[in-house]
């Protein structure tokens, strides 16, 4: 089966940088994604890493180390609107198709 | 709007009643997923369709749950004889087969409250 671990809560100051870590265990690993979800909203896709290294998309960057089964999401120049839950999700090959399994999420609170 | 749509957005029902949720995925997407999410938790995988074929069903789903995707377009998720433990947000997501970005497109969800 699949399992993912990420911190349950993180608090950071507006304008600062925060890193949310994710470790995973899975067979048939394909890639690691990150999603953002505001209270009452739907999860929205942020980034995807299939290969080792850093992917940058604006203020958000995501890193993957396949050998360590580890990744992180880096949020820079934090804004109040970044307060949300962030989920890492593992894509794995299961029975010939790409299954996506989510972690339990990290609630980020950005304070002034 | 060409996103994933779900209906109804909210459903309140009494224990023992049957409920059905509908999901209309993005039209060109052949993959459709159902997830369940409770407060403070991540989305839990329920089932997956590729076109009209249901390829996997989670062990979390009892035989009270059934999902269909006739003609490979919209999908329905039915819960029979609802229990209070079924109260959750039911999320539908779709994606295009063959894409390599890992991106799922989620609907706004159908929130179920079982009294």
Tab-separated table of C-alpha atoms in Angstrom:
chain	number	residue	atom	x	y	z
A	1	UNK	CA	0.000	0.000	0.000
A	2	UNK	CA	0.887	3.639	0.118
A	3	UNK	CA	1.612	5.860	3.112
A	4	UNK	CA	2.569	9.526	3.311
A	5	UNK	CA	3.672	11.629	6.255
A	6	UNK	CA	3.622	15.398	6.529
A	7	UNK	CA	3.408	17.775	9.492
A	8	UNK	CA	-0.126	18.509	10.615
A	9	UNK	CA	0.309	22.237	11.196
A	10	UNK	CA	2.791	24.988	10.356
A	11	UNK	CA	2.683	28.662	11.276
A	12	UNK	CA	4.759	31.289	9.460
A	13	UNK	CA	4.958	35.051	9.214
A	14	UNK	CA	3.786	37.024	6.213
A	15	UNK	CA	6.687	37.639	3.832
A	16	UNK	CA	8.714	34.724	5.164
A	17	UNK	CA	9.611	31.367	3.601
A	18	UNK	CA	8.129	28.062	4.738
A	19	UNK	CA	8.979	24.481	3.817
A	20	UNK	CA	6.480	21.631	4.112
A	21	UNK	CA	8.047	18.185	4.082
A	22	UNK	CA	6.571	14.919	2.877
A	23	UNK	CA	7.921	11.398	3.192
A	24	UNK	CA	6.274	8.508	1.463
A	25	UNK	CA	6.271	4.746	1.106
A	26	UNK	CA	4.845	3.200	-1.999
A	27	UNK	CA	5.450	0.638	-4.674
A	28	UNK	CA	5.370	1.577	-8.328
A	29	UNK	CA	6.251	5.214	-7.588
A	30	UNK	CA	5.540	7.510	-10.489
A	31	UNK	CA	5.660	11.055	-9.098
A	32	UNK	CA	4.861	13.420	-6.230
A	33	UNK	CA	2.280	16.180	-6.474
A	34	UNK	CA	1.258	19.042	-4.217
A	35	UNK	CA	-2.244	20.432	-3.816
A	36	UNK	CA	-3.631	23.459	-2.016
A	37	UNK	CA	-7.056	23.483	-0.394
A	38	UNK	CA	-8.716	26.467	1.235
A	39	UNK	CA	-11.408	25.829	3.830
A	40	UNK	CA	-14.603	24.808	2.065
A	41	UNK	CA	-12.897	24.650	-1.316
A	42	UNK	CA	-11.681	21.959	-3.672
A	43	UNK	CA	-8.060	20.817	-3.827
A	44	UNK	CA	-6.166	22.622	-6.562
A	45	UNK	CA	-2.982	21.389	-8.192
A	46	UNK	CA	0.255	23.236	-7.455
A	47	UNK	CA	3.146	21.165	-8.770
A	48	UNK	CA	4.421	17.748	-9.796
A	49	UNK	CA	7.842	16.111	-9.599
A	50	UNK	CA	8.633	12.892	-11.415
A	51	UNK	CA	12.408	13.306	-11.372
A	52	UNK	CA	14.834	14.294	-8.643
A	53	UNK	CA	15.388	17.988	-8.204
A	54	UNK	CA	13.635	21.284	-7.811
A	55	UNK	CA	10.678	22.546	-9.828
A	56	UNK	CA	9.870	26.246	-9.542
A	57	UNK	CA	6.540	27.864	-10.296
A	58	UNK	CA	6.447	31.479	-9.218
A	59	UNK	CA	6.548	31.753	-5.435
A	60	UNK	CA	6.153	27.984	-5.050
A	61	UNK	CA	8.878	25.382	-5.543
A	62	UNK	CA	8.759	21.644	-5.066
A	63	UNK	CA	11.614	19.221	-4.538
A	64	UNK	CA	11.865	15.460	-4.886
A	65	UNK	CA	14.470	12.914	-3.859
A	66	UNK	CA	13.366	9.484	-5.115
A	67	UNK	CA	16.197	7.693	-3.337
A	68	UNK	CA	15.103	9.168	0.011
A	69	UNK	CA	11.356	8.875	-0.704
A	70	UNK	CA	11.140	12.513	0.306
A	71	UNK	CA	9.879	15.761	-1.081
A	72	UNK	CA	9.028	19.237	0.044
A	73	UNK	CA	7.017	22.258	-0.967
A	74	UNK	CA	8.663	25.637	-0.521
A	75	UNK	CA	6.530	28.742	-0.338
A	76	UNK	CA	8.325	32.077	-0.594
A	77	UNK	CA	7.172	35.633	0.128
A	78	UNK	CA	4.238	34.290	2.097
A	79	UNK	CA	0.946	36.105	1.737
A	80	UNK	CA	-2.101	35.916	3.973
A	81	UNK	CA	-3.995	34.189	1.162
A	82	UNK	CA	-1.541	31.284	1.365
A	83	UNK	CA	-3.237	30.193	4.597
A	84	UNK	CA	-4.686	26.835	3.558
A	85	UNK	CA	-4.096	23.105	3.794
A	86	UNK	CA	-1.381	21.613	1.631
A	87	UNK	CA	-1.404	17.972	0.591
A	88	UNK	CA	1.340	15.903	-0.914
A	89	UNK	CA	0.090	13.123	-3.174
A	90	UNK	CA	1.882	10.118	-4.592
A	91	UNK	CA	1.170	8.859	-8.081
A	92	UNK	CA	1.863	5.150	-8.362
A	93	UNK	CA	1.222	2.428	-10.867
A	94	UNK	CA	-1.408	0.088	-9.475
A	95	UNK	CA	-2.931	-2.653	-11.564
A	96	UNK	CA	-1.743	-0.939	-14.716
A	97	UNK	CA	-3.154	2.486	-13.996
A	98	UNK	CA	-1.943	5.641	-12.265
A	99	UNK	CA	-3.364	5.824	-8.745
A	100	UNK	CA	-3.104	9.048	-6.736
A	101	UNK	CA	-2.927	8.772	-2.940
A	102	UNK	CA	-3.057	11.840	-0.721
A	103	UNK	CA	-1.386	12.582	2.580
A	104	UNK	CA	-3.322	13.874	5.581
A	105	UNK	CA	-2.363	17.459	4.868
A	106	UNK	CA	-0.484	20.331	6.506
A	107	UNK	CA	-2.523	23.273	7.711
A	108	UNK	CA	-0.523	26.444	7.090
A	109	UNK	CA	-1.386	29.545	9.030
A	110	UNK	CA	0.200	32.768	7.844
A	111	UNK	CA	0.273	35.467	10.508
A	112	UNK	CA	0.949	39.199	10.099
B	1	UNK	CA	-17.550	26.640	-17.298
B	2	UNK	CA	-15.595	23.624	-18.481
B	3	UNK	CA	-14.419	22.392	-15.079
B	4	UNK	CA	-15.544	19.351	-13.100
B	5	UNK	CA	-19.055	19.801	-11.754
B	6	UNK	CA	-20.756	17.894	-8.968
B	7	UNK	CA	-24.364	17.737	-7.922
B	8	UNK	CA	-25.807	18.217	-5.394
B	9	UNK	CA	-23.371	20.405	-3.498
B	10	UNK	CA	-25.045	19.613	-0.209
B	11	UNK	CA	-27.233	16.719	0.871
B	12	UNK	CA	-28.812	16.153	4.271
B	13	UNK	CA	-30.464	12.808	4.754
B	14	UNK	CA	-31.734	10.554	7.492
B	15	UNK	CA	-29.923	7.379	8.417
B	16	UNK	CA	-31.055	4.477	6.296
B	17	UNK	CA	-31.915	6.524	3.221
B	18	UNK	CA	-30.188	6.152	-0.139
B	19	UNK	CA	-28.326	9.036	-1.758
B	20	UNK	CA	-26.818	9.517	-5.201
B	21	UNK	CA	-24.158	11.992	-6.291
B	22	UNK	CA	-23.361	12.952	-9.847
B	23	UNK	CA	-20.066	14.067	-11.347
B	24	UNK	CA	-19.541	15.591	-14.774
B	25	UNK	CA	-15.819	15.529	-15.577
B	26	UNK	CA	-13.974	17.748	-18.015
B	27	UNK	CA	-15.215	16.546	-21.387
B	28	UNK	CA	-11.943	15.286	-22.869
B	29	UNK	CA	-10.825	13.512	-19.685
B	30	UNK	CA	-11.092	9.743	-19.755
B	31	UNK	CA	-10.006	9.150	-16.147
B	32	UNK	CA	-12.396	9.781	-13.280
B	33	UNK	CA	-11.756	9.369	-9.573
B	34	UNK	CA	-13.990	9.490	-6.500
B	35	UNK	CA	-12.523	10.479	-3.149
B	36	UNK	CA	-14.011	10.973	0.305
B	37	UNK	CA	-12.730	13.662	2.655
B	38	UNK	CA	-13.550	14.208	6.307
B	39	UNK	CA	-12.633	17.260	8.361
B	40	UNK	CA	-8.908	17.628	8.870
B	41	UNK	CA	-8.018	14.694	6.662
B	42	UNK	CA	-6.755	14.287	3.124
B	43	UNK	CA	-8.877	12.920	0.307
B	44	UNK	CA	-9.265	9.130	0.628
B	45	UNK	CA	-9.396	7.160	-2.608
B	46	UNK	CA	-12.708	5.401	-3.240
B	47	UNK	CA	-12.781	4.289	-6.848
B	48	UNK	CA	-11.395	4.937	-10.319
B	49	UNK	CA	-12.745	4.753	-13.852
B	50	UNK	CA	-10.929	4.736	-17.130
B	51	UNK	CA	-13.594	5.506	-19.678
B	52	UNK	CA	-16.559	3.356	-18.612
B	53	UNK	CA	-14.484	0.663	-16.898
B	54	UNK	CA	-14.229	0.700	-13.104
B	55	UNK	CA	-10.630	-0.411	-12.598
B	56	UNK	CA	-10.285	-0.239	-8.838
B	57	UNK	CA	-12.481	0.035	-5.800
B	58	UNK	CA	-11.056	0.790	-2.384
B	59	UNK	CA	-11.401	-1.701	0.429
B	60	UNK	CA	-12.837	1.266	2.363
B	61	UNK	CA	-15.992	0.928	0.327
B	62	UNK	CA	-18.583	-1.441	1.695
B	63	UNK	CA	-21.141	-3.102	-0.536
B	64	UNK	CA	-23.472	-0.190	0.272
B	65	UNK	CA	-21.428	1.945	-2.107
B	66	UNK	CA	-21.668	1.634	-5.869
B	67	UNK	CA	-20.375	3.786	-8.675
B	68	UNK	CA	-21.053	3.814	-12.381
B	69	UNK	CA	-19.814	5.672	-15.397
B	70	UNK	CA	-22.075	4.727	-18.289
B	71	UNK	CA	-20.722	5.643	-21.711
B	72	UNK	CA	-17.538	6.935	-20.124
B	73	UNK	CA	-18.924	10.411	-19.520
B	74	UNK	CA	-20.613	11.439	-16.249
B	75	UNK	CA	-20.394	9.248	-13.163
B	76	UNK	CA	-22.707	8.535	-10.248
B	77	UNK	CA	-21.860	7.430	-6.734
B	78	UNK	CA	-24.705	5.832	-4.791
B	79	UNK	CA	-24.727	5.109	-1.083
B	80	UNK	CA	-27.456	2.787	0.112
B	81	UNK	CA	-28.765	2.602	3.684
B	82	UNK	CA	-26.683	5.578	4.778
B	83	UNK	CA	-25.012	5.596	8.182
B	84	UNK	CA	-23.804	8.541	10.252
B	85	UNK	CA	-20.224	7.496	9.490
B	86	UNK	CA	-20.878	8.222	5.818
B	87	UNK	CA	-21.047	11.948	6.569
B	88	UNK	CA	-18.204	13.490	4.576
B	89	UNK	CA	-17.331	15.502	1.496
B	90	UNK	CA	-17.396	13.356	-1.641
B	91	UNK	CA	-14.970	14.678	-4.218
B	92	UNK	CA	-14.797	13.819	-7.890
B	93	UNK	CA	-11.693	14.431	-9.960
B	94	UNK	CA	-10.767	13.834	-13.572
B	95	UNK	CA	-7.621	13.715	-15.649
B	96	UNK	CA	-6.511	13.015	-19.176
B	97	UNK	CA	-4.965	9.614	-19.779
B	98	UNK	CA	-1.372	9.750	-20.896
B	99	UNK	CA	-0.576	13.065	-19.271
B	100	UNK	CA	2.599	13.137	-17.238
B	101	UNK	CA	1.918	16.044	-14.899
B	102	UNK	CA	0.062	14.103	-12.226
B	103	UNK	CA	-2.621	16.773	-12.165
B	104	UNK	CA	-6.123	15.909	-11.073
B	105	UNK	CA	-8.895	18.420	-11.616
B	106	UNK	CA	-11.323	18.393	-8.703
B	107	UNK	CA	-14.938	19.403	-8.495
B	108	UNK	CA	-16.247	21.466	-5.582
B	109	UNK	CA	-17.527	18.310	-3.899
B	110	UNK	CA	-20.830	17.030	-2.563
B	111	UNK	CA	-21.146	17.377	1.187
B	112	UNK	CA	-23.231	14.635	2.801
B	113	UNK	CA	-24.705	14.946	6.276
B	114	UNK	CA	-26.432	11.861	7.671
B	115	UNK	CA	-28.662	12.581	10.669
